[in-house]
CSV table of C-alpha atoms in Angstrom, one decimal:
chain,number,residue,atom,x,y,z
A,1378,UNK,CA,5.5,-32.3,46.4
A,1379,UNK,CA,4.3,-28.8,48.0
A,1380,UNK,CA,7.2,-26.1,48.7
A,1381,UNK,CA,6.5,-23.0,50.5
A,1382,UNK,CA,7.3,-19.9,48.7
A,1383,UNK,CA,8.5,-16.7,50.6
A,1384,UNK,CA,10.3,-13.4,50.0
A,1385,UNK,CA,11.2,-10.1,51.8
A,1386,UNK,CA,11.4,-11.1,56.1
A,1387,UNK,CA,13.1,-8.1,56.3
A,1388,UNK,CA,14.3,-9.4,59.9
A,1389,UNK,CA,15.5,-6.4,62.6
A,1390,UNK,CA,15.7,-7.0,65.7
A,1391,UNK,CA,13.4,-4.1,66.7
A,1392,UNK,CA,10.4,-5.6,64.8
A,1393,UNK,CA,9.4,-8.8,66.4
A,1394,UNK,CA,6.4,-9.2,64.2
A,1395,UNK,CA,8.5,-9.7,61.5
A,1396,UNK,CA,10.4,-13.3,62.9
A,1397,UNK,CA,6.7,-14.1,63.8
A,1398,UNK,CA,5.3,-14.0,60.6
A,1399,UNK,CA,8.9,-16.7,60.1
A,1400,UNK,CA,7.6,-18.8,62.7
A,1401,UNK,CA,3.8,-18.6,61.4
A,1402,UNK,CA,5.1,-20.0,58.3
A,1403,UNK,CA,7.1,-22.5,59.8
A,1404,UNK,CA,4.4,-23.7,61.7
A,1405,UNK,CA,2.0,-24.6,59.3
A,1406,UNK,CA,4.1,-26.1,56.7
A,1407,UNK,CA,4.7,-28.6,60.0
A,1408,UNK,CA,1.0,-28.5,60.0
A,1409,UNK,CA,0.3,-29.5,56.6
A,1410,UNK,CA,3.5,-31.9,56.0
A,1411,UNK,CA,5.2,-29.4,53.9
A,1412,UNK,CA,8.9,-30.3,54.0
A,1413,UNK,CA,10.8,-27.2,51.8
A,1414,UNK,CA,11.0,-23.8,52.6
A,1415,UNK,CA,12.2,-21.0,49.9
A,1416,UNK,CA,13.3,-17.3,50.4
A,1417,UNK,CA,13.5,-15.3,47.9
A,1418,UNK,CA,15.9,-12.6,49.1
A,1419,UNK,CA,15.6,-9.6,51.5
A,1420,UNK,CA,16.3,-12.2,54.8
A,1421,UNK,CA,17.3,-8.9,56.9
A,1422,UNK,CA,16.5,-5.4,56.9
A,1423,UNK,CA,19.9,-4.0,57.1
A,1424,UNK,CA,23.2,-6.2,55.6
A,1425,UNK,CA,25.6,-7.3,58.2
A,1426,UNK,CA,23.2,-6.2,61.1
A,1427,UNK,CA,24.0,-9.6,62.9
A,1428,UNK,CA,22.1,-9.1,65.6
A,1429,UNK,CA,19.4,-10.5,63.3
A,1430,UNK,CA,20.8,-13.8,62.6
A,1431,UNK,CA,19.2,-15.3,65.8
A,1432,UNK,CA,15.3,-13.9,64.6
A,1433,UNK,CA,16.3,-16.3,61.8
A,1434,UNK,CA,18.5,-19.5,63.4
A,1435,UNK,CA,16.2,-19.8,66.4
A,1436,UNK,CA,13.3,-20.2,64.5
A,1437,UNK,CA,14.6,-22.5,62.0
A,1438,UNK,CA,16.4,-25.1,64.5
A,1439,UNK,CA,13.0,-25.6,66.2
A,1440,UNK,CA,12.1,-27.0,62.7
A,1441,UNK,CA,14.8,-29.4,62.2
A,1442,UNK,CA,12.6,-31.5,59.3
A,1443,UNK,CA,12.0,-28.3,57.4
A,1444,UNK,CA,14.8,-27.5,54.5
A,1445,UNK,CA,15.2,-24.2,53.7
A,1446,UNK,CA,16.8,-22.7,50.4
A,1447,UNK,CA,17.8,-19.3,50.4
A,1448,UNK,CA,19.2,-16.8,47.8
A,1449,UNK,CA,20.4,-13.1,48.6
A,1450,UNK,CA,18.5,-9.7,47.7
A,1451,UNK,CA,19.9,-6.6,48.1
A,1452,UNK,CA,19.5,-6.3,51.3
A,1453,UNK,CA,21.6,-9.5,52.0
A,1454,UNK,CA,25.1,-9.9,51.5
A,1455,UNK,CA,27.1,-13.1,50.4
A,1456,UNK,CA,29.0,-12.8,53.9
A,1457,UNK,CA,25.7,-12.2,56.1
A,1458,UNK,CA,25.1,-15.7,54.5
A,1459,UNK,CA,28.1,-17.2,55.3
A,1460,UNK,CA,27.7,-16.6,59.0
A,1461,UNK,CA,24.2,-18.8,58.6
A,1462,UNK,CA,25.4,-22.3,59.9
A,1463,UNK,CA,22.2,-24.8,59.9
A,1464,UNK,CA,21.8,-28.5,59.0
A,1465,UNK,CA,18.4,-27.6,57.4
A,1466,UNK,CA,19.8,-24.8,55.4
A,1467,UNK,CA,20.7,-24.8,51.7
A,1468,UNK,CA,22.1,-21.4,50.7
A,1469,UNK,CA,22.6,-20.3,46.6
A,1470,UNK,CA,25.2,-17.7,46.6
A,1471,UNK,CA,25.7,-18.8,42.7
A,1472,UNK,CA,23.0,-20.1,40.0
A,1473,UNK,CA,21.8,-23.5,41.5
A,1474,UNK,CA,19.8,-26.0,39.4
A,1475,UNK,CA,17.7,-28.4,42.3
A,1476,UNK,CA,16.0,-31.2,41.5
A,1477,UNK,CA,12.0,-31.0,43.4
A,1478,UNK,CA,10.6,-34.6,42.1
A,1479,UNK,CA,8.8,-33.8,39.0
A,1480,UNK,CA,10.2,-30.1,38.7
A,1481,UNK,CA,13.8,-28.7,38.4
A,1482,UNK,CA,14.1,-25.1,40.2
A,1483,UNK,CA,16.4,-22.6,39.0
A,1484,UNK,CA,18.1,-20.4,41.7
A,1485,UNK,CA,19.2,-17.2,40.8
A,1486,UNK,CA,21.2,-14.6,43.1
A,1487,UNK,CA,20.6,-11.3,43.4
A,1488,UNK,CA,23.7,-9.6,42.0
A,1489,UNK,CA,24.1,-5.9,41.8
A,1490,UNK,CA,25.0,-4.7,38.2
A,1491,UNK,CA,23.6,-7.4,36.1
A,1492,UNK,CA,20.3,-8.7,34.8
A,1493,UNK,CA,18.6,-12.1,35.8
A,1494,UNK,CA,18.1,-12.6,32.2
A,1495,UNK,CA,22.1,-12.8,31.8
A,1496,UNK,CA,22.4,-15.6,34.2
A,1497,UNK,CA,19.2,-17.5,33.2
A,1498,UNK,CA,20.8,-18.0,29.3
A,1499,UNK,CA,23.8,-18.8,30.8
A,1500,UNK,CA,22.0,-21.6,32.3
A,1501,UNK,CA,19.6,-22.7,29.6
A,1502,UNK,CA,21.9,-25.0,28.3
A,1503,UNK,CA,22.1,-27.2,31.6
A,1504,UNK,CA,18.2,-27.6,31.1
A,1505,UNK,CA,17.2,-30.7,30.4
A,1506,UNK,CA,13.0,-31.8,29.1
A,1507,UNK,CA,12.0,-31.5,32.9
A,1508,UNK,CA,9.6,-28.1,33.4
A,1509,UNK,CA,11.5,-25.9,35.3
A,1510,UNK,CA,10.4,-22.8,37.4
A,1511,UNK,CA,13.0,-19.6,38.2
A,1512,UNK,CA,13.4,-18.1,41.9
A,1513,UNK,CA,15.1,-14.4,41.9
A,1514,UNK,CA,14.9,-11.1,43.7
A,1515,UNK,CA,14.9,-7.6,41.0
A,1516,UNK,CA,12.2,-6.0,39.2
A,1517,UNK,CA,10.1,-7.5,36.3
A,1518,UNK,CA,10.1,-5.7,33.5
A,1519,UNK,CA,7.1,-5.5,30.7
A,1520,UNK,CA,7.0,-1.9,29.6
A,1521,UNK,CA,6.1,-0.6,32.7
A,1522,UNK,CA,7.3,-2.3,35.7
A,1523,UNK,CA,6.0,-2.5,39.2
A,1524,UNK,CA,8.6,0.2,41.2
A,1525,UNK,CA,10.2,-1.3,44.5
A,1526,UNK,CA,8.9,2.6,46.7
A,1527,UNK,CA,11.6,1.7,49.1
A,1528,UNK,CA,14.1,1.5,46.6
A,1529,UNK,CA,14.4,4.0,43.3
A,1530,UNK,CA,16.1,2.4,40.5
A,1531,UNK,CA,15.9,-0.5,38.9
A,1532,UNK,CA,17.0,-3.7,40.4
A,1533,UNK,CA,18.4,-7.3,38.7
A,1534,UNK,CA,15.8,-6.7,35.9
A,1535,UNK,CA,13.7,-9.8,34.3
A,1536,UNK,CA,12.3,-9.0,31.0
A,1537,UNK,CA,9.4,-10.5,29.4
A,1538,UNK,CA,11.3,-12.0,26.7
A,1539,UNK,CA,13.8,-13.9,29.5
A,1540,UNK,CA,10.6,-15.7,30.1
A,1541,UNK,CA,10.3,-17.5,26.3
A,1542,UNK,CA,13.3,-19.8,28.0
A,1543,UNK,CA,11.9,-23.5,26.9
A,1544,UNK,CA,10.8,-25.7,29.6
A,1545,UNK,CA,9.8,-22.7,32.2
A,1546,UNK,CA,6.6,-23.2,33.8
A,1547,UNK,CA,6.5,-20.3,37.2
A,1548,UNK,CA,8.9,-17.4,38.4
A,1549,UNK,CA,8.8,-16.6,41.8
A,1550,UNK,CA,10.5,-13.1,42.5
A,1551,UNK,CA,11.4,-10.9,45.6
A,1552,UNK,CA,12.3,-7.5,45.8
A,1553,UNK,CA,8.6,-6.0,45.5
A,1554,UNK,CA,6.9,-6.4,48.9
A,1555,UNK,CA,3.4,-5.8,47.4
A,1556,UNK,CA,2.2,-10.0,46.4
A,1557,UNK,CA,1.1,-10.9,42.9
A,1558,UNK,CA,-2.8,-11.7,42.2
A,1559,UNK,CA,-1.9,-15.6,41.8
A,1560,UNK,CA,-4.5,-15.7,39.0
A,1561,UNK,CA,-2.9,-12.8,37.4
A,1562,UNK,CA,1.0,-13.6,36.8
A,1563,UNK,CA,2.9,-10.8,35.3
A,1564,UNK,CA,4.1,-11.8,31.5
A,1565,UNK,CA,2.1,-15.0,32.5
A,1566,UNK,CA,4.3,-16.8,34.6
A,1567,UNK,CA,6.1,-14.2,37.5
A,1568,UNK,CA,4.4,-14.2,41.1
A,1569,UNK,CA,6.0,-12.1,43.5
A,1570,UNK,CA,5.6,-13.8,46.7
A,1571,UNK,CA,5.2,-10.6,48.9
A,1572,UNK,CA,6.4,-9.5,52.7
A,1573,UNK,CA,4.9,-12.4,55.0
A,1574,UNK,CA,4.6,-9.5,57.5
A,1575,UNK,CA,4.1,-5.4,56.4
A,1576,UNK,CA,6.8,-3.4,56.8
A,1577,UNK,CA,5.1,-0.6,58.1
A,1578,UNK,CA,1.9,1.4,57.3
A,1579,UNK,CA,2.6,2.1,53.5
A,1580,UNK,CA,2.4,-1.8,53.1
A,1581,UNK,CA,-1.1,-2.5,53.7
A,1582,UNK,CA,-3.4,-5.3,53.6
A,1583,UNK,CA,-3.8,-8.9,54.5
A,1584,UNK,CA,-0.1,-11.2,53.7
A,1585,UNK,CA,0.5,-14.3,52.6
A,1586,UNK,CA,2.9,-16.8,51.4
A,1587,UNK,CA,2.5,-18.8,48.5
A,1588,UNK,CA,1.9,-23.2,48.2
A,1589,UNK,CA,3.9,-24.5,44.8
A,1590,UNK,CA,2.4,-27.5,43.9
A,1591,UNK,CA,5.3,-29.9,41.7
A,1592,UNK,CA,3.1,-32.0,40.1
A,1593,UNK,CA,1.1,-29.6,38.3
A,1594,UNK,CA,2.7,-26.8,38.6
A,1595,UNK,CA,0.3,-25.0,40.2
A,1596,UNK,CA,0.3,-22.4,42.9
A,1597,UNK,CA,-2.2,-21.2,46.2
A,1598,UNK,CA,-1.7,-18.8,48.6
A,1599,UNK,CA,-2.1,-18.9,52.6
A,1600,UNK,CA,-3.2,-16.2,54.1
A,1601,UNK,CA,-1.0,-14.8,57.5
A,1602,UNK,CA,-2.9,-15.0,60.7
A,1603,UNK,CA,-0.2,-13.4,62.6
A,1604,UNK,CA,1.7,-10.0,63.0
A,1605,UNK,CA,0.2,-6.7,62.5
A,1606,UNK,CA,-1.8,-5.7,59.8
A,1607,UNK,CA,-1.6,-2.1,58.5
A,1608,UNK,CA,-4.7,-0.2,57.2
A,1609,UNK,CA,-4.2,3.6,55.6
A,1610,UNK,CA,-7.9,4.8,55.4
A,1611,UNK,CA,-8.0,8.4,53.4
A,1612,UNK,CA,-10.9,10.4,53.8
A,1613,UNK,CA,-11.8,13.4,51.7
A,1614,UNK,CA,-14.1,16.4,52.6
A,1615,UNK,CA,-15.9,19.7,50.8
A,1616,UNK,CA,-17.4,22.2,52.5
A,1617,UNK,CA,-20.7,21.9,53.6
A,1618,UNK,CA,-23.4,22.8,56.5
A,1619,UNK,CA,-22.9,18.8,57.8
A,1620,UNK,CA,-19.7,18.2,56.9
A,1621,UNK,CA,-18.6,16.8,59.9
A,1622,UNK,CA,-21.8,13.8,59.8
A,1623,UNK,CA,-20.8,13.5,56.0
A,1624,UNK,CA,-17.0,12.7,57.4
A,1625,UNK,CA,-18.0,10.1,60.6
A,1626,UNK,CA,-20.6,8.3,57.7
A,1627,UNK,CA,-17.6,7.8,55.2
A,1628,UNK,CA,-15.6,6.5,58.9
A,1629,UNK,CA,-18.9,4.2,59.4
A,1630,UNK,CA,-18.9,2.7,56.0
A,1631,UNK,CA,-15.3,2.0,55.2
A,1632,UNK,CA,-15.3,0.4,59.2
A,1633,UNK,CA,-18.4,-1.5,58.3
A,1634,UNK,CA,-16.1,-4.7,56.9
A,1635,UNK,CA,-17.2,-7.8,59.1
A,1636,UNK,CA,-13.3,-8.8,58.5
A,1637,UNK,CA,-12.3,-5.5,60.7
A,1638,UNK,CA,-14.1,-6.9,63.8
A,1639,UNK,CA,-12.6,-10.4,63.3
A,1640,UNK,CA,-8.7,-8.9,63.3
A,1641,UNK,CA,-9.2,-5.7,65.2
A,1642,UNK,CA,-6.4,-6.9,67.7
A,1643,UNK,CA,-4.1,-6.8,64.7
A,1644,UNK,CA,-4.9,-3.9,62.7
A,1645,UNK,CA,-3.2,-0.4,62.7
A,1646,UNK,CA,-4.6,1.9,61.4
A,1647,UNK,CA,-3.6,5.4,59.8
A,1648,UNK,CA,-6.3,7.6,59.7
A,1649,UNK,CA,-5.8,10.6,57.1
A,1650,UNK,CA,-8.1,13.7,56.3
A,1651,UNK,CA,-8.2,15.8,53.5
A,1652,UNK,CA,-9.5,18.5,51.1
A,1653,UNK,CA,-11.2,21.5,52.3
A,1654,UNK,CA,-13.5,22.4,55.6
A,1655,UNK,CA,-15.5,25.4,56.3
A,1656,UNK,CA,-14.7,25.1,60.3
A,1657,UNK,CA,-11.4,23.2,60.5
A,1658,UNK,CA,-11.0,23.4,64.5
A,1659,UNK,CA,-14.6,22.0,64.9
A,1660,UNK,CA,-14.1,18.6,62.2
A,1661,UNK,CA,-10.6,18.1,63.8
A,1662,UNK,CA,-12.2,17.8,67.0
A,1663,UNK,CA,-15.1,15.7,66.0
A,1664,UNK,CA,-13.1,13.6,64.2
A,1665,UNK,CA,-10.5,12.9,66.6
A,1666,UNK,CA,-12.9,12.2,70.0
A,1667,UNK,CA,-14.7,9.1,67.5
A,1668,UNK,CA,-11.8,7.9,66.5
A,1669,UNK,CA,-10.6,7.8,70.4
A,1670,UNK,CA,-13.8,6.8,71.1
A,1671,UNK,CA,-13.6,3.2,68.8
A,1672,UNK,CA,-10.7,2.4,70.8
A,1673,UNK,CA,-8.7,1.4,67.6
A,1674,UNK,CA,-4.9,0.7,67.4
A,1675,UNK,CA,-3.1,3.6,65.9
A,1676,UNK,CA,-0.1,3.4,63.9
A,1677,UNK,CA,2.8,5.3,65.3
A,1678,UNK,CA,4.8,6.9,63.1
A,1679,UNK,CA,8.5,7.1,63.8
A,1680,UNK,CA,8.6,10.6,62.5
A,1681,UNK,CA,6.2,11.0,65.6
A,1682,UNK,CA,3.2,12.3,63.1
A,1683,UNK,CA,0.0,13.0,64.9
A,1684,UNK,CA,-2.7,9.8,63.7
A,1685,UNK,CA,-5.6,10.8,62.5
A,1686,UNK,CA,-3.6,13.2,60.2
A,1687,UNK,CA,-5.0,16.0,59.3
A,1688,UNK,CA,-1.8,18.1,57.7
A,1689,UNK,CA,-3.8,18.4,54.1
A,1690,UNK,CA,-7.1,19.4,55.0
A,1691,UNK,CA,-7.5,22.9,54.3
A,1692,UNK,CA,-9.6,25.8,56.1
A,1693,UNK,CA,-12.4,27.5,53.6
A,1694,UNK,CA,-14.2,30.5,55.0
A,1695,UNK,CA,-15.0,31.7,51.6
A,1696,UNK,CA,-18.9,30.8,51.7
A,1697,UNK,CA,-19.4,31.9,47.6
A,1698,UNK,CA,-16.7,29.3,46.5
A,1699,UNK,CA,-18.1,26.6,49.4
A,1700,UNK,CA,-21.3,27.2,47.1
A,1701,UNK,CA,-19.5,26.6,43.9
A,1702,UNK,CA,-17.4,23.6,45.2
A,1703,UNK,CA,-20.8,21.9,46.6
A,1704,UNK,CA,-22.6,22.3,42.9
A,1705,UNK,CA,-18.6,20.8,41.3
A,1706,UNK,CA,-18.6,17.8,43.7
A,1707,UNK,CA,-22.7,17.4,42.6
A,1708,UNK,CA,-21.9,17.1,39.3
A,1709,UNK,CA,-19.3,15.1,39.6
């Protein structure tokens, strides 16, 4: 049996890409004969903001044949749940043991105050000699844990020793929107799923969801080919008599990615500029009419920050230490 793994919609009504990254998923488990759907917390953006529920129901009643198990994160409250009436719908607002053919899933709540760890012994005893795998939402901790930027603190924690339970084969976690290298499991077994769909430009890259595979135990990944895709390209600069070619060649080479031409429509991109310039007015200007001239989608800040941004690059009209910054940046 193959379940679809999930975490982190995040859905708000004033970001549609969000419930279309939903309906991407939705559409190719139909597509591939995939039957179960998990979330792993973080449905909507803001708890008890029900003008969300229907970027969630509408979607899922178009997929009667598709069940879907869902557990709360932080961002979701046990009564935001409640109001979620579906045939198709499965909702853990306690630790659930489930029964997947030849594995037994453990679902875990997120619950404010307490670790997952607590609730997982709690539980160990009801384990039988199936394998079992563990779905939560809160931070893995192994000396240094992965921090949640949208959220200080530490959340629900799972320690590496939590994961010496007998019988447990994969954890799949929300909470952290960045996914998990599926080759590279954290303490050797947890996989954050990731955001389907970025949240906004600090959450870059390509998404995914993840494929759980029953039998074996093992898991893939399928890449999202819908929504937006954020890019933040930084660019540094020295002083120097061609500064401004040195800056459009370092815009030529990190643009040269075939993939970039293939999703252009989807990509925002962030441009930011920084360091030092010995003729600030001149670079900005440069700089700017190219970018304009690749007719790109810019991401728009809701601060209203001007993209490309050049708030940290620096005027230097001091032509000895130009000199001495040029021979620094040479040796290095």
């Amino acid at each position: 049996m193959k379940i679809a793994i999930t975490a982190d919609l995040h859905l708000n009504p004033e970001h549609s890409e969000r419930s279309c990254a939903l309906i991407t998923i939705l559409e190719d488990m139909k597509n591939e004969g995939i039957g179960e759907l998990i979330i792993a917390g973080d449905l909507f953006d803001r708890d008890g903001d029900d003008r969300a529920y229907a970027q969630f129901l509408d979607p899922c009643r178009s997929f009667p044949e598709i069940r879907i198990h869902l557990i709360p994160g932080n961002h979701d409250s046990e009564q935001s749940l409640k109001d979620l009436s579906l045939n198709n719908l499965q909702k853990y607002c306690e630790p659930t043991w489930v029964d997947f053919n030849d594995v037994r899933i453990l679902f875990v709540p997120y619950k404010k105050g307490i670790g997952m760890g607590e609730m997982i012994h709690e539980e160990n005893e009801i384990a039988d000699i199936k394998p079992w795998a563990l779905v939560g939402h809160g931070d893995f901790i192994d000396g240094l844990r992965i921090p949640n930027p949208r959220e200080k603190g530490v959340y629900m924690p799972l320690r590496k020793s939590d994961l010496e339970s007998r019988g447990l084969r994969k954890v799949f976690l929300g909470h952290i929107h960045k996914p998990t290298p599926i080759d590279q499991p954290l303490g050797g077994k947890v996989i954050y799923a990731g955001s389907p769909q970025g949240l906004d430009v600090s959450e870059t890259g390509y998404r995914r969801y993840l494929i759980f595979e029953t039998t074996n135990c093992e898991v893939s990944e399928k890449r999202m080919c819908s929504g937006i895709i954020y890019l933040d390209l930084r660019f540094f600069v020295f002083p120097s008599e061609n500064e401004i070619e040195i800056l459009e060649k370092q815009l030529e080479e990190k643009l040269g990615d075939k993939s970039f031409n293939r999703e252009k429509e989807r990509i925002e991109f962030r441009f930011r500029v920084e360091g030092f310039s010995g003729d600030k007015d001149a670079l900005v200007d440069s700089f700017t009419r190219k970018i304009n001239s690749l007719n790109l989608n810019l991401y728009k800040s809701s601060s209203g920050r001007v993209n490309p941004d050049f708030d940290n690059l620096l005027n230097a009209s001091d032509s000895q230490r130009n000199l001495v910054a040029q021979k620094t940046i040479q040796k290095i």
